[in-house]
Coordinates of C-alpha atoms in Angstrom, one line a residue:
Chain A
M1 CA 68.6 -55.7 11.6
S2 CA 70.3 -52.9 13.4
D3 CA 70.8 -52.5 17.1
N4 CA 67.8 -53.4 19.1
P5 CA 66.9 -50.3 21.3
L6 CA 64.9 -52.6 23.6
N7 CA 68.0 -54.2 25.1
N8 CA 66.8 -57.5 26.3
L9 CA 63.6 -57.6 24.2
S10 CA 64.1 -59.0 20.7
Y11 CA 62.1 -57.9 17.7
D12 CA 60.5 -61.3 17.5
S13 CA 59.3 -61.3 21.0
L14 CA 58.0 -57.7 20.6
I15 CA 56.1 -58.8 17.5
T16 CA 54.7 -61.8 19.4
F17 CA 53.6 -59.5 22.2
A18 CA 52.1 -57.0 19.8
K19 CA 50.1 -59.7 18.1
T20 CA 48.6 -60.6 21.5
L21 CA 47.7 -56.9 21.9
S22 CA 46.1 -56.9 18.4
Q23 CA 44.1 -60.0 19.2
C24 CA 42.9 -58.4 22.4
A25 CA 41.9 -55.2 20.7
R26 CA 39.9 -57.0 18.0
Q27 CA 38.1 -59.2 20.5
T28 CA 37.2 -56.3 22.7
A29 CA 36.3 -53.5 20.2
L30 CA 34.8 -55.3 17.1
P31 CA 31.5 -56.4 18.8
Y32 CA 30.7 -52.7 19.3
F33 CA 31.2 -51.8 15.6
R34 CA 27.8 -51.4 13.9
S35 CA 26.1 -52.6 17.1
N36 CA 22.6 -51.8 18.0
L37 CA 22.4 -48.2 18.9
T38 CA 19.5 -48.6 21.3
I39 CA 22.0 -50.0 23.8
E40 CA 23.7 -46.7 23.8
D41 CA 20.7 -44.8 25.1
K42 CA 19.9 -47.2 28.0
Q43 CA 23.4 -47.1 29.3
D44 CA 24.1 -43.5 28.6
L45 CA 27.4 -44.6 27.1
S46 CA 27.9 -44.7 23.4
P47 CA 29.1 -47.9 21.8
V48 CA 32.3 -46.1 20.8
T49 CA 32.8 -45.0 24.4
L50 CA 32.4 -48.5 25.7
A51 CA 34.6 -49.9 22.9
D52 CA 37.3 -47.3 23.7
Q53 CA 37.3 -47.7 27.4
N54 CA 37.0 -51.5 27.5
T55 CA 39.7 -51.9 24.8
E56 CA 42.1 -49.6 26.5
R57 CA 41.5 -51.3 29.9
A58 CA 42.2 -54.7 28.4
L59 CA 45.4 -53.5 26.6
I60 CA 46.7 -51.8 29.8
R61 CA 46.1 -55.1 31.7
L62 CA 48.1 -57.1 29.2
I63 CA 51.0 -54.5 29.2
K64 CA 51.1 -54.4 33.0
N65 CA 51.2 -58.1 33.3
T66 CA 54.1 -58.4 30.8
F67 CA 56.0 -55.2 31.6
P68 CA 55.0 -54.2 35.2
E69 CA 58.0 -51.7 35.3
H70 CA 56.9 -49.7 32.2
S71 CA 54.9 -46.5 32.2
I72 CA 51.6 -46.4 30.3
Y73 CA 49.7 -43.4 28.8
G74 CA 46.3 -44.1 27.4
E75 CA 43.8 -41.8 25.6
E76 CA 41.0 -42.8 28.0
F77 CA 42.7 -43.3 31.4
G78 CA 45.6 -40.9 31.2
Q79 CA 49.2 -41.4 32.2
E80 CA 50.6 -43.7 34.8
I81 CA 54.3 -43.1 35.3
Q82 CA 56.7 -45.7 36.7
D83 CA 59.7 -43.7 38.0
K84 CA 62.1 -46.5 37.4
S85 CA 61.4 -47.0 33.7
E86 CA 62.6 -45.3 30.6
Y87 CA 59.9 -47.0 28.6
T88 CA 56.3 -45.8 28.1
W89 CA 53.5 -47.4 26.2
V90 CA 51.1 -45.0 24.5
I91 CA 47.6 -46.3 23.5
D92 CA 44.8 -45.0 21.3
P93 CA 42.2 -47.8 21.6
I94 CA 40.2 -46.5 18.7
D95 CA 41.6 -43.9 16.3
G96 CA 38.9 -42.7 13.9
T97 CA 36.0 -42.8 16.3
R98 CA 33.8 -40.6 14.0
G99 CA 34.1 -43.3 11.3
F100 CA 33.6 -46.1 13.8
V101 CA 30.3 -44.5 14.9
M102 CA 29.1 -44.0 11.3
G103 CA 29.9 -47.5 10.2
I104 CA 33.2 -46.8 8.3
P105 CA 35.7 -49.7 8.9
L106 CA 38.9 -47.6 8.6
F107 CA 39.4 -47.1 12.4
T108 CA 42.5 -48.4 14.0
T109 CA 44.1 -49.3 17.3
L110 CA 47.4 -47.4 17.8
I111 CA 50.0 -48.5 20.2
A112 CA 53.5 -46.9 20.5
L113 CA 56.4 -47.9 22.7
L114 CA 58.6 -44.9 23.7
K115 CA 62.1 -44.9 25.1
N116 CA 62.8 -41.7 27.0
G117 CA 59.8 -40.0 25.2
E118 CA 60.9 -41.0 21.7
P119 CA 58.8 -43.6 19.8
I120 CA 60.8 -46.7 18.9
F121 CA 58.1 -49.3 18.1
G122 CA 54.6 -48.8 16.7
M123 CA 51.6 -50.9 15.9
M124 CA 48.5 -49.8 13.9
D125 CA 45.8 -52.4 13.6
A126 CA 42.8 -51.8 11.3
L127 CA 40.7 -54.1 13.4
A128 CA 37.7 -54.5 11.1
L129 CA 39.8 -55.0 7.9
N130 CA 42.3 -57.5 9.4
E131 CA 45.2 -55.3 8.3
R132 CA 48.1 -54.6 10.7
W133 CA 51.3 -52.6 10.6
F134 CA 54.3 -52.9 12.9
G135 CA 57.2 -50.5 12.7
F136 CA 60.7 -50.5 14.1
K137 CA 62.0 -47.0 13.7
D138 CA 64.8 -46.4 11.2
D139 CA 65.0 -50.1 10.6
L140 CA 61.9 -51.9 9.1
S141 CA 58.2 -52.0 9.0
I142 CA 55.9 -54.9 8.5
F143 CA 52.4 -55.1 6.9
N144 CA 50.4 -58.3 7.5
D145 CA 53.6 -60.3 8.2
N146 CA 55.5 -59.0 5.2
V147 CA 58.4 -56.5 5.4
I148 CA 57.4 -53.3 3.6
N149 CA 59.7 -52.3 0.7
K150 CA 61.4 -49.0 1.5
L151 CA 59.5 -46.2 -0.3
Q152 CA 61.1 -45.1 -3.6
G153 CA 60.4 -42.6 -6.3
Y154 CA 60.5 -38.8 -6.2
K155 CA 57.2 -37.0 -6.3
S156 CA 56.9 -33.2 -6.7
L157 CA 54.3 -31.4 -4.7
Q158 CA 52.4 -30.9 -7.9
D159 CA 52.1 -34.7 -8.3
A160 CA 51.4 -35.4 -4.7
Q161 CA 48.3 -37.1 -3.4
I162 CA 47.8 -35.9 0.2
F163 CA 45.7 -37.4 3.0
T164 CA 44.0 -35.2 5.7
T165 CA 41.3 -36.4 8.0
T166 CA 39.3 -33.2 7.8
P167 CA 40.0 -29.6 6.8
K168 CA 38.2 -28.7 10.0
M169 CA 41.3 -29.6 12.0
F170 CA 42.9 -26.3 10.7
A171 CA 42.2 -22.8 11.9
G172 CA 43.7 -19.4 11.6
E173 CA 47.3 -19.5 10.4
S174 CA 47.3 -23.3 9.9
L175 CA 44.2 -23.0 7.8
L176 CA 45.9 -20.5 5.5
A177 CA 49.0 -22.7 5.3
Y178 CA 46.8 -25.8 4.5
E179 CA 44.9 -23.9 1.8
R180 CA 48.2 -22.8 0.2
L181 CA 49.3 -26.5 0.2
S182 CA 46.0 -27.8 -1.2
K183 CA 46.2 -25.4 -4.1
Q184 CA 49.6 -26.8 -5.1
A185 CA 49.0 -30.5 -4.5
K186 CA 47.6 -32.9 -7.2
A187 CA 44.8 -34.3 -5.1
L188 CA 43.4 -34.4 -1.5
R189 CA 41.6 -37.2 0.2
F190 CA 39.7 -36.7 3.5
G191 CA 38.4 -39.0 6.1
C192 CA 41.5 -41.1 6.4
D193 CA 42.5 -40.9 10.1
A194 CA 45.6 -42.9 10.9
Y195 CA 44.7 -45.4 8.2
G196 CA 46.0 -42.8 5.6
Y197 CA 49.5 -43.0 7.1
G198 CA 49.4 -46.7 6.7
Q199 CA 48.7 -46.3 2.9
L200 CA 51.5 -43.8 2.7
A201 CA 53.8 -46.4 4.3
L202 CA 52.7 -48.8 1.6
G203 CA 53.4 -46.3 -1.2
H204 CA 49.8 -45.7 -2.3
A205 CA 49.8 -42.0 -1.2
D206 CA 52.5 -39.4 -1.1
A207 CA 51.9 -37.4 2.1
V208 CA 49.7 -36.8 5.1
V209 CA 49.3 -33.3 6.6
E210 CA 47.4 -32.8 9.8
A211 CA 47.0 -30.6 12.8
D212 CA 45.3 -30.7 16.2
L213 CA 46.5 -34.2 17.0
K214 CA 47.2 -35.7 20.4
P215 CA 50.3 -37.7 21.2
Y216 CA 48.4 -41.0 21.1
D217 CA 47.2 -40.1 17.5
F218 CA 50.6 -40.0 16.0
L219 CA 53.4 -41.6 18.1
A220 CA 52.7 -45.2 16.9
L221 CA 52.9 -43.9 13.3
V222 CA 56.4 -42.6 13.6
P223 CA 58.2 -46.0 13.7
I224 CA 55.9 -47.4 11.1
L225 CA 56.6 -44.6 8.6
K226 CA 60.3 -44.3 9.4
G227 CA 60.7 -48.1 9.1
A228 CA 59.1 -47.9 5.7
G229 CA 61.6 -45.2 4.6
A230 CA 59.2 -42.3 4.8
I231 CA 59.8 -38.9 6.6
I232 CA 57.6 -37.8 9.5
S233 CA 58.0 -34.7 11.6
D234 CA 56.2 -31.7 13.0
W235 CA 55.4 -28.7 10.7
H236 CA 58.9 -27.3 11.4
G237 CA 60.7 -30.5 10.6
K238 CA 61.4 -31.5 14.2
P239 CA 61.2 -35.1 15.3
L240 CA 57.9 -36.1 16.9
T241 CA 57.9 -36.9 20.6
I242 CA 55.4 -37.1 23.4
N243 CA 55.8 -33.3 23.8
S244 CA 55.1 -32.4 20.2
N245 CA 52.3 -29.9 19.5
G246 CA 50.1 -32.1 17.3
Y247 CA 51.0 -30.6 13.9
V248 CA 52.2 -33.6 11.8
V249 CA 53.6 -34.0 8.3
A250 CA 54.5 -37.3 6.7
S251 CA 56.0 -37.6 3.2
R252 CA 57.3 -40.4 0.9
N253 CA 60.7 -38.8 0.7
A254 CA 62.9 -36.0 1.9
A255 CA 62.5 -33.7 -1.1
L256 CA 58.7 -33.8 -1.0
H257 CA 58.9 -33.3 2.7
A258 CA 61.0 -30.2 2.3
D259 CA 58.6 -28.8 -0.3
I260 CA 55.6 -29.3 1.9
L261 CA 57.3 -27.8 5.0
A262 CA 58.4 -24.8 2.9
C263 CA 54.8 -24.3 1.6
L264 CA 53.3 -24.6 5.1
N265 CA 55.8 -22.1 6.6
E266 CA 55.9 -19.7 3.6
Chain B
M1 CA 6.5 -57.6 -2.1
S2 CA 4.6 -55.0 -4.0
D3 CA 4.1 -54.8 -7.8
N4 CA 7.2 -55.6 -9.7
P5 CA 7.9 -52.7 -12.0
L6 CA 10.0 -55.0 -14.2
N7 CA 7.0 -56.9 -15.6
N8 CA 8.4 -60.2 -16.6
L9 CA 11.6 -59.9 -14.6
S10 CA 11.2 -61.2 -11.0
Y11 CA 13.1 -59.8 -8.0
D12 CA 14.8 -63.1 -7.6
S13 CA 16.0 -63.3 -11.2
L14 CA 17.1 -59.7 -11.0
I15 CA 19.1 -60.4 -7.9
T16 CA 20.7 -63.4 -9.5
F17 CA 21.7 -61.3 -12.5
A18 CA 23.0 -58.5 -10.2
K19 CA 25.2 -61.1 -8.4
T20 CA 26.7 -62.0 -11.7
L21 CA 27.4 -58.4 -12.4
S22 CA 29.0 -58.1 -8.9
Q23 CA 31.2 -61.1 -9.5
C24 CA 32.3 -59.7 -12.8
A25 CA 33.2 -56.3 -11.3
R26 CA 35.1 -57.9 -8.5
Q27 CA 37.1 -60.1 -10.8
T28 CA 37.9 -57.3 -13.2
A29 CA 38.6 -54.4 -10.8
L30 CA 40.2 -55.8 -7.7
P31 CA 43.5 -56.9 -9.3
Y32 CA 44.2 -53.2 -10.0
F33 CA 43.6 -52.1 -6.4
R34 CA 47.0 -51.5 -4.7
S35 CA 48.7 -52.9 -7.8
N36 CA 52.3 -52.0 -8.7
L37 CA 52.3 -48.4 -9.8
T38 CA 55.2 -48.9 -12.2
I39 CA 52.8 -50.6 -14.6
E40 CA 51.0 -47.3 -14.8
D41 CA 53.9 -45.4 -16.3
K42 CA 54.8 -47.9 -18.9
Q43 CA 51.3 -48.1 -20.3
D44 CA 50.4 -44.4 -19.8
L45 CA 47.2 -45.5 -18.2
S46 CA 46.7 -45.4 -14.5
P47 CA 45.5 -48.5 -12.7
V48 CA 42.3 -46.8 -11.9
T49 CA 41.7 -45.9 -15.6
L50 CA 42.3 -49.5 -16.6
A51 CA 40.2 -50.8 -13.8
D52 CA 37.4 -48.3 -14.7
Q53 CA 37.4 -49.0 -18.4
N54 CA 37.8 -52.8 -18.2
T55 CA 35.2 -53.2 -15.5
E56 CA 32.6 -51.1 -17.4
R57 CA 33.4 -52.9 -20.6
A58 CA 32.8 -56.3 -18.9
L59 CA 29.6 -55.1 -17.3
I60 CA 28.2 -53.7 -20.5
R61 CA 29.0 -57.0 -22.3
L62 CA 27.0 -59.0 -19.6
I63 CA 24.1 -56.6 -19.8
K64 CA 24.0 -56.7 -23.6
N65 CA 24.0 -60.4 -23.6
T66 CA 21.1 -60.7 -21.2
F67 CA 19.0 -57.6 -22.2
P68 CA 20.0 -56.8 -25.7
E69 CA 16.9 -54.5 -26.0
H70 CA 17.9 -52.3 -23.0
S71 CA 19.8 -49.0 -23.2
I72 CA 23.1 -48.6 -21.4
Y73 CA 24.7 -45.4 -20.0
G74 CA 28.2 -45.9 -18.5
E75 CA 30.6 -43.4 -17.0
E76 CA 33.4 -44.3 -19.3
F77 CA 31.8 -45.1 -22.6
G78 CA 28.7 -42.9 -22.6
Q79 CA 25.2 -43.6 -23.5
E80 CA 23.9 -46.1 -26.0
I81 CA 20.2 -45.8 -26.5
Q82 CA 17.9 -48.5 -27.8
D83 CA 14.8 -46.7 -29.1
K84 CA 12.5 -49.7 -28.4
S85 CA 13.3 -49.9 -24.7
E86 CA 12.0 -48.0 -21.7
Y87 CA 14.8 -49.5 -19.6
T88 CA 18.3 -48.1 -19.2
W89 CA 21.2 -49.5 -17.1
V90 CA 23.5 -46.8 -15.6
I91 CA 27.0 -47.9 -14.6
D92 CA 29.7 -46.3 -12.5
P93 CA 32.4 -49.0 -12.6
I94 CA 34.4 -47.4 -9.7
D95 CA 32.9 -44.8 -7.6
G96 CA 35.5 -43.3 -5.2
T97 CA 38.4 -43.4 -7.6
R98 CA 40.5 -41.0 -5.5
G99 CA 40.3 -43.5 -2.6
F100 CA 40.9 -46.4 -5.0
V101 CA 44.2 -44.8 -6.2
M102 CA 45.3 -44.0 -2.6
G103 CA 44.7 -47.5 -1.2
I104 CA 41.4 -46.9 0.6
P105 CA 39.0 -49.9 0.2
L106 CA 35.7 -47.9 0.4
F107 CA 35.2 -47.6 -3.4
T108 CA 32.1 -49.2 -5.0
T109 CA 30.7 -50.3 -8.3
L110 CA 27.3 -48.7 -8.8
I111 CA 24.7 -50.1 -11.2
A112 CA 21.1 -48.6 -11.6
L113 CA 18.3 -49.9 -13.7
L114 CA 16.0 -47.1 -14.8
K115 CA 12.4 -47.3 -16.2
N116 CA 11.6 -44.2 -18.3
G117 CA 14.4 -42.3 -16.6
E118 CA 13.5 -43.2 -13.1
P119 CA 15.6 -45.6 -11.0
I120 CA 13.8 -48.7 -9.9
F121 CA 16.6 -51.1 -9.0
G122 CA 20.1 -50.3 -7.7
M123 CA 23.2 -52.2 -6.7
M124 CA 26.2 -50.9 -4.7
D125 CA 29.1 -53.3 -4.3
A126 CA 32.0 -52.4 -2.1
L127 CA 34.3 -54.8 -4.0
A128 CA 37.3 -54.9 -1.7
L129 CA 35.1 -55.3 1.5
N130 CA 32.8 -58.0 0.2
E131 CA 29.8 -55.9 1.1
R132 CA 26.9 -55.5 -1.3
W133 CA 23.6 -53.6 -1.3
F134 CA 20.6 -54.2 -3.6
G135 CA 17.5 -51.9 -3.6
F136 CA 14.0 -52.2 -5.0
K137 CA 12.6 -48.7 -4.8
D138 CA 9.8 -48.1 -2.3
D139 CA 9.8 -51.8 -1.5
L140 CA 12.9 -53.3 0.1
S141 CA 16.7 -53.2 0.3
I142 CA 19.1 -56.0 0.9
F143 CA 22.6 -55.9 2.5
N144 CA 24.8 -59.0 2.1
D145 CA 21.7 -61.3 1.5
N146 CA 19.7 -59.9 4.5
V147 CA 16.7 -57.6 4.1
I148 CA 17.5 -54.2 5.7
N149 CA 15.2 -53.1 8.5
K150 CA 13.3 -50.0 7.6
L151 CA 15.0 -47.0 9.2
Q152 CA 13.4 -45.8 12.4
G153 CA 13.9 -43.1 15.0
Y154 CA 13.7 -39.4 14.6
K155 CA 16.9 -37.4 14.6
S156 CA 17.0 -33.6 14.8
L157 CA 19.5 -31.7 12.7
Q158 CA 21.4 -30.9 15.9
D159 CA 21.8 -34.7 16.5
A160 CA 22.5 -35.6 12.9
Q161 CA 25.8 -37.2 11.8
I162 CA 26.2 -36.2 8.1
F163 CA 28.4 -37.7 5.4
T164 CA 29.9 -35.6 2.6
T165 CA 32.7 -36.9 0.3
T166 CA 34.6 -33.5 0.3
P167 CA 33.7 -29.9 1.2
K168 CA 35.5 -29.1 -2.1
M169 CA 32.4 -30.2 -4.0
F170 CA 30.6 -27.0 -3.0
A171 CA 31.1 -23.5 -4.4
G172 CA 29.4 -20.2 -4.2
E173 CA 25.8 -20.4 -3.0
S174 CA 26.1 -24.2 -2.3
L175 CA 29.2 -23.6 -0.2
L176 CA 27.3 -21.0 1.9
A177 CA 24.4 -23.4 2.2
Y178 CA 26.7 -26.3 3.3
E179 CA 28.5 -24.1 5.8
R180 CA 25.1 -23.2 7.4
L181 CA 24.2 -26.9 7.6
S182 CA 27.6 -28.0 9.0
K183 CA 27.3 -25.4 11.8
Q184 CA 24.0 -26.9 12.9
A185 CA 24.7 -30.6 12.5
K186 CA 26.2 -32.7 15.3
A187 CA 29.1 -34.1 13.2
L188 CA 30.5 -34.4 9.7
R189 CA 32.5 -37.2 8.1
F190 CA 34.4 -36.8 4.9
G191 CA 35.8 -39.2 2.4
C192 CA 32.8 -41.5 2.2
D193 CA 31.8 -41.5 -1.6
A194 CA 28.8 -43.7 -2.2
Y195 CA 29.8 -45.9 0.7
G196 CA 28.4 -43.3 3.1
Y197 CA 24.9 -43.7 1.6
G198 CA 25.2 -47.4 2.3
Q199 CA 25.9 -46.8 5.9
L200 CA 22.9 -44.4 6.1
A201 CA 20.7 -47.2 4.6
L202 CA 22.0 -49.4 7.5
G203 CA 21.1 -46.8 10.1
H204 CA 24.7 -45.9 11.1
A205 CA 24.5 -42.3 9.9
D206 CA 21.7 -39.8 9.6
A207 CA 22.2 -38.0 6.3
V208 CA 24.4 -37.4 3.3
V209 CA 24.6 -34.0 1.6
E210 CA 26.5 -33.6 -1.7
A211 CA 26.8 -31.6 -4.8
D212 CA 28.4 -31.8 -8.2
L213 CA 27.5 -35.4 -8.8
K214 CA 26.9 -37.1 -12.1
P215 CA 23.8 -39.4 -12.7
Y216 CA 25.9 -42.5 -12.5
D217 CA 27.1 -41.3 -9.0
F218 CA 23.6 -41.4 -7.4
L219 CA 21.0 -43.2 -9.5
A220 CA 21.8 -46.6 -8.0
L221 CA 21.6 -45.2 -4.5
V222 CA 17.9 -44.1 -4.9
P223 CA 16.3 -47.6 -4.8
I224 CA 18.8 -48.7 -2.1
L225 CA 17.9 -45.8 0.2
K226 CA 14.1 -45.7 -0.6
G227 CA 14.0 -49.5 -0.1
A228 CA 15.5 -49.0 3.3
G229 CA 12.9 -46.4 4.3
A230 CA 15.2 -43.4 3.8
I231 CA 14.5 -40.2 1.9
I232 CA 16.6 -39.1 -1.1
S233 CA 16.0 -36.1 -3.4
D234 CA 17.7 -33.1 -4.9
W235 CA 18.3 -30.0 -2.8
H236 CA 14.7 -28.8 -3.6
G237 CA 13.1 -32.1 -2.6
K238 CA 12.5 -33.3 -6.1
P239 CA 12.9 -37.0 -7.1
L240 CA 16.2 -37.9 -8.6
T241 CA 16.2 -38.9 -12.2
I242 CA 18.8 -39.1 -15.0
N243 CA 18.1 -35.4 -15.6
S244 CA 18.8 -34.2 -12.0
N245 CA 21.4 -31.6 -11.5
G246 CA 23.7 -33.5 -9.2
Y247 CA 22.7 -31.9 -5.9
V248 CA 21.7 -34.8 -3.6
V249 CA 20.4 -35.0 -0.1
A250 CA 19.6 -38.3 1.7
S251 CA 18.1 -38.5 5.2
R252 CA 17.0 -41.2 7.6
N253 CA 13.5 -39.8 7.8
A254 CA 11.1 -37.1 6.4
A255 CA 11.4 -34.7 9.3
L256 CA 15.2 -34.5 9.2
H257 CA 15.0 -34.3 5.4
A258 CA 12.7 -31.3 5.7
D259 CA 15.0 -29.6 8.2
I260 CA 18.1 -30.1 6.0
L261 CA 16.3 -28.8 2.9
A262 CA 15.1 -25.8 4.8
C263 CA 18.6 -25.1 6.1
L264 CA 20.2 -25.5 2.6
N265 CA 17.6 -23.2 1.0
E266 CA 17.3 -20.6 3.7

C-alpha cells in the first residue's frame, strides 16, 4: 500500500471504523424501508425523511465521538466546520431516496473523508443488499472484504454501457450533450443512483454520466472508483472536490473517458 | 378462495410446481450474473444470452414433463402449440437483461399460465434477491409465502409515484402522451423492469406506465397485480391477453387508473 494520507490513522483502523458506521446505518435506516406508510401521515414526516435524518444523526454522533476535531458535512444537517482540522466527513445517509420510497433496494449510504477538500476515503453501503464498497484513492478499493481487481480492457464509446439515474437530471446545454452521447453509446440504463458507480468499479458497466449532483452524492465515489482503476472527474476532466459543480463522469479507462468528455463538450 | 380455473389443478399443487420452476431458474441463471466477462468473448455468446437460453430450455423441459399436453411460448425459442390444450405457458427467462448485464440485481424470471389466451396464474421471481411473487387472477397474490393485502387508499395522479423502465420506450404519439403524464405525476422512477410492478403489488408505488412490451414481458404480471387488488390493462383500458399490443398501464386503484388513461388518451 502507498503512503497513508491519514497520517496516524491506518487503513485497517479506518476500515474498522467504517464498518462501525455501516452497521449503524443499517440498523437505523433499514427498519424504515418498505415500512407501513400510514405512519408517515400521522407524523407528517415520510419514512425516508425519518430514515435520512435519524441515520445521519447517528453517523454524526459516531464520527464526533471518534474524531472530535474533524469537520462534518451532512445532507440533512449541513456543515459543521472545525477550524483546527484539515479533515471533513461528508455524509449522504440515503442516496437513492426515490427508489427507497418506491421499494427498490438499490439505495446506499455514502460517506466520504476529505483532506483539505479532496476525497481520500469513501464508503458506499447498499444497506438492503448487504453489499459494501470501500475506496482508498489511487491505491485500492474493496468490495465485501475483497480487494477489487483494477479495471482492465478498452471499450470504445460505441461499445459502452452507460448508467444515468434519470435523463431528467439534464436540461438545456447538458441535455443536448447527453442526447449526443446517448446516440453514440451502446446502451443506457436508468435508475441506478450511486449503485451504478459501484457496478462500474466492479467492471460490469463502462461509464456513468450525471449532472445536478450535490457534493454528498459523489465525493464518496471518487476514492472507490480511483482505487478500482477507473477515472472520475467533472464534465471538463477536472478532479472532483467539495466545490465541484455536480456534473460527473466516471469511466472504466482513460481512453473512454476522453471520448465521453469530447462528445459532451463537442 | 374462489373457483379454481385450472379444473383439476389445485392452487397448492400449482404453487408447489411454480416453486420447482423458481428453483430451476435460480440454479440455471444466477451463475451467469456478474460472471467473468472474458468467457463471453471466447464463446461468442454473452452471459445473458447463455443465461436466457439455458434457463428457458430448463423451464420448458420441466413444464413439458409435468404438462405434456400444454402449449409453451418462450421468449427465446418461440411458440409450440398443442392443438388439444386450452392452456399455454409463457416464459421470459430473464426480464431486465440490460440490468442483468450491468450488474443490477432487479432482473426477474416471468412465467404466466394462460387459459384460452387469458393469463390466470403468474410468477415473478427476482432470482438474485430471493423475492418471489405468485398471482391467481382476481383472487389472491403471494409474496415470499405471505398473502399480499389487497391494495387500499386512493391516490390522485398528482400524488402518484410512477415506474417506467425507460422513457426511450415511447415514441411519437406515445411519447407525447407520456410527457403529459410525467408532468402531472408526483414522481417518476426509471430502470424498474418487471420488478416495479412487484413493488406496486406490494403498495410501495402507485402506477407503472410502459410501452413497446412483448407478451412475455407482461402476461405473468396480470394475475399478480389483479390478485393484489390492482388494475392492469392496455392504454385503452382493455384486458391484457397474448394478443395485446404491448402498451401497459397498472395502477393501485380504479380511480387513479381512469385518470392515467384519460391523460394518456387526451
